[in-house]
Amino acid sequence: MCAKLIINRAQILREWRPYDKPYLKKIGEKLIANQKCRNHAFKPCINQYFLVYYSLIIEEQNALHALTSAGFTMDFKAIQTLTANDMAKVNETIQAQLNSDVSLINQLGFYIVSGGGKRLRPLLAVLSAKALGYRGEGHTLAAAFIEFTHTATLLHDDVVDESDMRRGKATANAAFGNAASVLVGDYIYTRSFQMMVELGSMKILQLMSEAVNVIAEGEVQQLMNCNDPDTTEASYMQVIYSKTARLFEAATQIGAILADASPEIETALQNYGKYLGTAFQLIDDVMDYTSDGKEMGKNVGDDLAEGKPTLPLLYAMRHGNPQQAAMIREAIEKANGMERLEEILAAMQETGSLEYTIAKANEEADKAITELAILPESEYKEALVALAHMAVNRSK
């Protein structure tokens, strides 16, 4: 039955993907060979079948994306090696700036900053400055306060969302309580602004003030969108720009400002960050339905459980049959979608909602790479290009 459902998708896919015949045959053969899908009813095997389907979508999308990625050779380890000295200084600054006479601030602060993560946002500030030949030390402080801003948003986010796992371990609110998380988040926010003042750039201070304000607006808009199945795709895209892409944008723009770049280069790097952040969040929202919980470091299906109308859900609701649309509408309104997860995953597969979201992410990544054409050739530019590819070709 699982394989049949995929093959029934052929006509829909054929309208926009000319290579779908061998693609669908490949999926069907893999599923038919799967003993569970042959011998069990639809519901017990849907998760396994869906993950196989998704992995093949990613495989095909990556193959196509690779056609436009000639010369893309740098992996994340190479980027870490390239920026090792700079990022070591950033991490030292983060540790030093977290220090407080209040023991709970130290305990909770160090708990969250030592919780893993790639430090992607501060890395973008470092790479952007270095790509323009910057030789000062201001990028270290800037990268640290960008990470502080991100950390504060995570602390507040997890309280609002009542999350209990992030990066594979208990969230700060689960470990220390909501009140402590909110208050230490406030401390980290205010500390970040002290660091901005220390940097001594009014332009950067203004940029970050506006960015934090936009992030807060995005958080409130997402709260308003929760349990609202009438959320538009435009509203969803505005939320992910505000909540995620705006800080990416600030990070890359700050690198340009520190390097005293021309207005054209500053705008290009600003746009690069915006497109990269958008692509990153689109894939995050896909992975909420497809990734293994351990691999992702958080609970799978969190968005569904919270009634968040992300693009994979919205697209499936608007392109599904009446029964599927009604089911997803109720899942968003009542935040009870985990009870019908198998059927919702099937609706996503039948409507192509994951493919649609992944395609949009690839479009954003391609736009990000295009913006980098104005930069001089260097290893740092190559790293920025590589990060755009990694944003859409990842599993966590």
XYZ file of C-alpha atoms in Angstrom:
396
model
C 0.000 0.000 0.000
C 2.857 2.388 0.836
C 4.521 1.866 -2.542
C 1.177 2.260 -4.297
C 0.624 5.628 -2.628
C 3.960 6.871 -3.907
C 3.336 5.647 -7.439
C -0.069 7.338 -7.368
C 1.841 10.586 -6.876
C 3.390 10.253 -10.343
C 0.864 12.390 -12.179
C 1.114 15.238 -9.685
C 4.899 15.185 -9.698
C 5.070 14.915 -13.486
C 3.592 18.371 -13.845
C 6.686 20.022 -12.402
C 9.460 17.424 -12.313
C 10.337 15.852 -15.683
C 12.645 13.232 -14.170
C 9.969 11.753 -11.894
C 9.535 8.376 -13.644
C 12.885 6.840 -12.690
C 12.696 8.676 -9.371
C 9.330 7.166 -8.477
C 10.381 3.750 -9.757
C 13.419 3.935 -7.475
C 11.246 4.780 -4.475
C 8.694 2.117 -5.297
C 11.313 -0.592 -5.693
C 12.938 0.316 -2.392
C 9.621 0.208 -0.587
C 8.414 -2.992 -2.229
C 11.671 -4.596 -1.071
C 10.898 -3.500 2.465
C 9.490 -6.489 4.345
C 7.469 -4.316 6.728
C 5.677 -2.562 3.911
C 4.839 -5.886 2.280
C 3.542 -7.664 5.356
C 2.026 -5.030 7.620
C -0.916 -2.690 7.437
C -0.439 0.929 6.394
C -0.251 2.566 9.823
C 2.595 0.577 11.439
C 4.947 1.136 8.512
C 4.116 4.719 7.583
C 6.921 6.347 9.568
C 9.554 4.089 8.056
C 8.113 4.498 4.583
C 7.890 8.259 4.976
C 11.528 8.578 6.057
C 12.620 6.479 3.066
C 10.570 8.734 0.801
C 12.066 11.867 2.345
C 15.635 10.566 2.105
C 15.138 9.979 -1.610
C 13.647 13.439 -2.098
C 16.748 14.903 -0.460
C 19.000 12.682 -2.584
C 17.360 13.876 -5.796
C 17.230 17.530 -4.730
C 20.893 17.438 -3.748
C 21.859 15.878 -7.064
C 20.107 18.653 -8.953
C 21.510 21.316 -6.665
C 25.002 19.944 -7.205
C 24.714 20.802 -10.911
C 24.892 24.481 -9.952
C 27.616 23.923 -7.345
C 30.771 23.392 -9.385
C 33.824 24.006 -7.255
C 31.961 23.483 -3.991
C 34.489 21.452 -2.008
C 34.658 22.903 1.502
C 32.950 20.945 4.269
C 32.134 22.147 7.769
C 35.328 20.718 9.255
C 37.342 22.738 6.759
C 35.403 25.865 7.727
C 36.085 25.170 11.402
C 39.791 24.785 10.645
C 39.816 28.018 8.637
C 38.221 29.983 11.479
C 39.655 28.062 14.452
C 41.718 30.919 15.904
C 38.939 33.475 15.503
C 36.244 31.219 16.925
C 38.464 30.272 19.877
C 38.620 33.974 20.745
C 34.857 34.266 20.301
C 34.297 31.380 22.706
C 36.703 32.902 25.230
C 34.768 36.168 25.014
C 31.453 34.370 25.507
C 32.758 32.618 28.618
C 34.238 35.817 30.054
C 31.139 37.925 29.396
C 28.855 35.363 31.042
C 30.668 35.713 34.340
C 28.509 37.125 37.130
C 28.554 37.402 40.912
C 25.123 35.744 40.867
C 25.753 32.008 40.923
C 22.522 30.999 39.162
C 23.426 33.182 36.177
C 26.762 31.396 35.908
C 25.209 27.953 36.268
C 22.365 28.410 33.798
C 24.390 30.559 31.402
C 27.223 28.070 31.133
C 24.692 25.239 30.858
C 23.163 26.672 27.714
C 26.304 27.999 25.980
C 28.058 24.672 26.496
C 25.121 22.762 25.060
C 26.605 22.208 21.628
C 25.561 23.873 18.400
C 27.690 25.071 15.518
C 27.842 28.754 16.550
C 26.592 29.448 13.035
C 25.563 33.081 13.549
C 28.862 34.243 15.072
C 30.665 32.194 12.431
C 28.865 34.201 9.746
C 30.057 37.473 11.278
C 33.642 36.199 11.339
C 33.547 34.879 7.762
C 31.912 38.024 6.386
C 34.505 40.307 7.952
C 37.410 38.089 6.920
C 36.095 37.734 3.364
C 36.562 41.493 3.058
C 40.087 41.496 4.460
C 39.237 42.747 7.950
C 42.290 42.585 10.254
C 40.970 44.101 13.473
C 39.635 42.426 16.617
C 36.112 43.862 16.690
C 34.652 40.831 14.951
C 35.372 38.746 18.061
C 33.210 40.922 20.297
C 30.549 41.277 17.583
C 30.352 37.520 17.054
C 30.011 37.005 20.814
C 27.117 39.437 21.235
C 25.385 37.931 18.212
C 25.594 34.526 19.912
C 24.352 36.074 23.169
C 21.336 37.481 21.358
C 20.596 34.078 19.855
C 21.056 32.355 23.219
C 18.635 34.729 24.936
C 15.995 34.046 22.285
C 16.420 30.287 22.822
C 15.911 30.640 26.565
C 12.714 32.616 26.070
C 11.529 30.412 23.171
C 11.780 27.235 25.187
C 9.699 28.721 27.986
C 7.002 29.941 25.591
C 6.950 26.605 23.722
C 7.211 24.546 26.921
C 10.062 22.629 25.274
C 11.969 20.050 27.269
C 14.790 19.055 24.913
C 17.266 21.016 22.790
C 20.527 19.852 21.206
C 20.039 16.438 22.714
C 19.721 17.461 26.356
C 17.176 18.987 28.712
C 16.327 22.614 27.996
C 17.350 25.218 30.555
C 13.733 25.681 31.625
C 13.393 21.935 32.170
C 16.604 21.875 34.209
C 16.312 25.173 36.115
C 12.672 26.226 35.816
C 10.822 28.827 33.742
C 11.474 31.808 36.002
C 15.229 31.277 36.039
C 15.318 30.805 32.246
C 13.401 34.005 31.557
C 15.479 36.082 33.967
C 18.836 34.744 32.804
C 17.659 35.288 29.233
C 17.027 38.918 30.161
C 20.520 39.127 31.670
C 22.120 37.745 28.506
C 20.143 40.199 26.347
C 21.265 43.174 28.409
C 24.842 41.916 28.539
C 24.842 41.728 24.743
C 23.930 45.415 24.562
C 26.734 46.286 26.971
C 29.076 44.506 24.552
C 27.640 46.461 21.614
C 28.357 49.719 23.417
C 31.885 48.493 24.142
C 32.418 47.894 20.417
C 31.830 51.601 19.877
C 29.896 51.555 16.594
C 26.625 53.457 16.670
C 25.683 51.944 13.308
C 26.077 48.403 14.648
C 24.248 49.296 17.862
C 21.345 50.665 15.822
C 21.351 47.618 13.535
C 21.263 45.177 16.449
C 18.604 47.184 18.310
C 16.375 46.989 15.243
C 17.159 43.290 14.759
C 16.218 42.396 18.340
C 13.005 44.381 17.981
C 12.124 42.499 14.781
C 12.927 39.167 16.452
C 10.551 40.037 19.302
C 7.843 40.980 16.795
C 8.366 37.644 15.063
C 7.955 35.789 18.343
C 4.675 37.581 19.033
C 3.419 37.004 15.478
C 4.233 33.300 15.765
C 2.294 33.211 19.029
C -0.675 34.779 17.220
C -0.359 32.293 14.357
C -0.393 29.293 16.697
C -3.626 27.298 16.361
C -4.636 29.439 13.368
C -5.074 27.288 10.237
C -5.881 30.408 8.210
C -2.281 31.607 8.529
C -1.092 32.540 5.046
C 2.172 31.459 3.482
C 3.166 35.135 3.417
C 2.578 35.428 7.165
C 4.587 32.261 7.769
C 7.464 33.589 5.649
C 7.418 36.878 7.558
C 7.657 34.995 10.855
C 10.675 32.951 9.782
C 12.350 36.096 8.454
C 11.764 37.898 11.746
C 12.578 35.011 14.087
C 15.508 33.472 12.243
C 16.722 35.225 9.114
C 16.935 38.690 10.688
C 19.779 37.677 13.000
C 21.610 35.893 10.155
C 21.230 39.109 8.176
C 22.570 41.214 11.050
C 25.579 38.913 11.482
C 26.707 39.165 7.863
C 25.965 42.884 7.629
C 28.025 43.551 10.762
C 30.976 41.789 9.137
C 30.705 44.199 6.215
C 30.400 47.233 8.494
C 33.494 46.251 10.483
C 35.439 45.890 7.228
C 34.253 49.339 6.099
C 32.769 47.819 2.946
C 31.050 49.770 0.192
C 27.253 50.149 0.392
C 26.899 47.654 -2.469
C 28.927 44.975 -0.691
C 27.191 45.649 2.621
C 23.790 45.201 0.965
C 24.939 42.020 -0.777
C 26.113 40.468 2.497
C 22.951 41.609 4.251
C 20.871 39.884 1.565
C 23.064 36.785 1.728
C 22.335 36.466 5.442
C 18.615 36.975 4.913
C 18.346 34.321 2.207
C 20.580 31.894 4.097
C 18.568 32.259 7.300
C 15.314 31.725 5.428
C 16.638 28.564 3.761
C 17.917 27.308 7.107
C 14.537 27.721 8.819
C 12.590 26.169 5.942
C 14.698 23.023 6.245
C 14.315 23.108 10.037
C 10.552 23.039 9.564
C 10.831 20.097 7.173
C 13.025 18.184 9.611
C 10.432 18.562 12.354
C 8.488 15.887 10.440
C 11.309 13.775 9.055
C 14.329 13.592 11.332
C 15.199 11.093 13.988
C 14.810 12.694 17.421
C 18.328 11.744 18.533
C 19.884 13.029 15.331
C 18.041 16.333 15.492
C 18.591 16.828 19.203
C 14.972 17.718 19.922
C 11.590 16.030 19.927
C 10.233 15.185 16.479
C 6.804 16.673 15.803
C 7.178 19.572 18.243
C 5.645 22.040 15.774
C 2.670 19.776 15.190
C 2.176 19.197 18.921
C 2.177 22.967 19.509
C -0.269 23.732 16.702
C 2.295 25.753 14.734
C 1.198 26.236 11.117
C 4.535 25.772 9.350
C 4.821 25.540 5.570
C 4.768 21.720 5.254
C 1.442 21.671 7.110
C -0.059 24.699 5.361
C 0.789 23.407 1.889
C -0.591 19.930 2.639
C -3.799 21.437 4.029
C -4.339 23.659 0.982
C -3.527 21.017 -1.605
C -4.999 17.938 0.050
C -8.442 16.465 -0.431
C -11.302 17.733 1.777
C -10.735 15.039 4.403
C -7.024 15.789 4.617
C -7.645 19.531 4.769
C -10.156 19.107 7.595
C -7.810 16.805 9.507
C -4.867 19.227 9.297
C -7.070 22.213 10.110
C -8.205 20.472 13.283
C -4.621 19.467 14.137
C -3.557 23.113 13.979
C -6.598 24.462 15.816
C -6.549 21.921 18.644
C -2.817 21.112 18.722
C -3.773 17.429 18.706
C -1.970 16.422 15.528
C 0.298 13.883 17.183
C -2.770 11.673 17.598
C -3.048 11.458 13.801
C 0.611 11.806 12.906
C 0.606 8.860 10.508
C -2.290 10.253 8.487
C -0.801 13.753 8.451
C 2.518 12.383 7.179
C 0.632 10.528 4.449
C -1.145 13.749 3.455
C 2.203 15.537 3.253
C 3.531 12.813 1.000
C 0.485 12.798 -1.259
C 0.462 16.585 -1.687
C 4.226 16.982 -2.071
C 4.416 19.498 0.759
C 7.941 18.539 1.772
C 9.185 18.743 -1.805
C 7.597 22.171 -2.109
C 9.241 23.411 1.092
C 12.634 21.959 0.162
C 12.405 23.565 -3.284
C 11.732 26.949 -1.674
C 14.725 26.450 0.621
C 16.933 25.664 -2.372
C 15.712 28.819 -4.107
C 16.699 30.875 -1.063
C 20.112 29.192 -0.867
C 20.723 29.882 -4.552
C 19.812 33.543 -4.058
C 22.226 33.712 -1.127
C 25.068 32.341 -3.251
C 24.285 34.786 -6.067
C 24.726 37.706 -3.654
C 28.318 36.603 -2.985
C 29.417 37.224 -6.587
C 30.500 40.743 -5.631
C 33.049 39.487 -3.061
C 36.711 38.920 -3.954
C 37.736 35.290 -4.279
C 39.064 33.802 -1.038
C 38.728 30.813 1.252
C 36.317 32.853 3.354
C 34.043 33.476 0.379
C 34.218 29.765 -0.445
C 33.163 29.032 3.132
C 30.151 31.340 2.815
C 29.129 29.563 -0.396
C 29.568 26.202 1.302
C 27.381 27.229 4.246
C 24.537 28.040 1.864
C 24.746 24.511 0.464
C 25.005 22.983 3.929
C 21.927 24.867 5.121
C 19.725 22.885 2.747
C 21.676 19.614 2.657
C 21.631 18.618 6.313
C 19.916 16.247 8.683
C 20.279 18.270 11.906
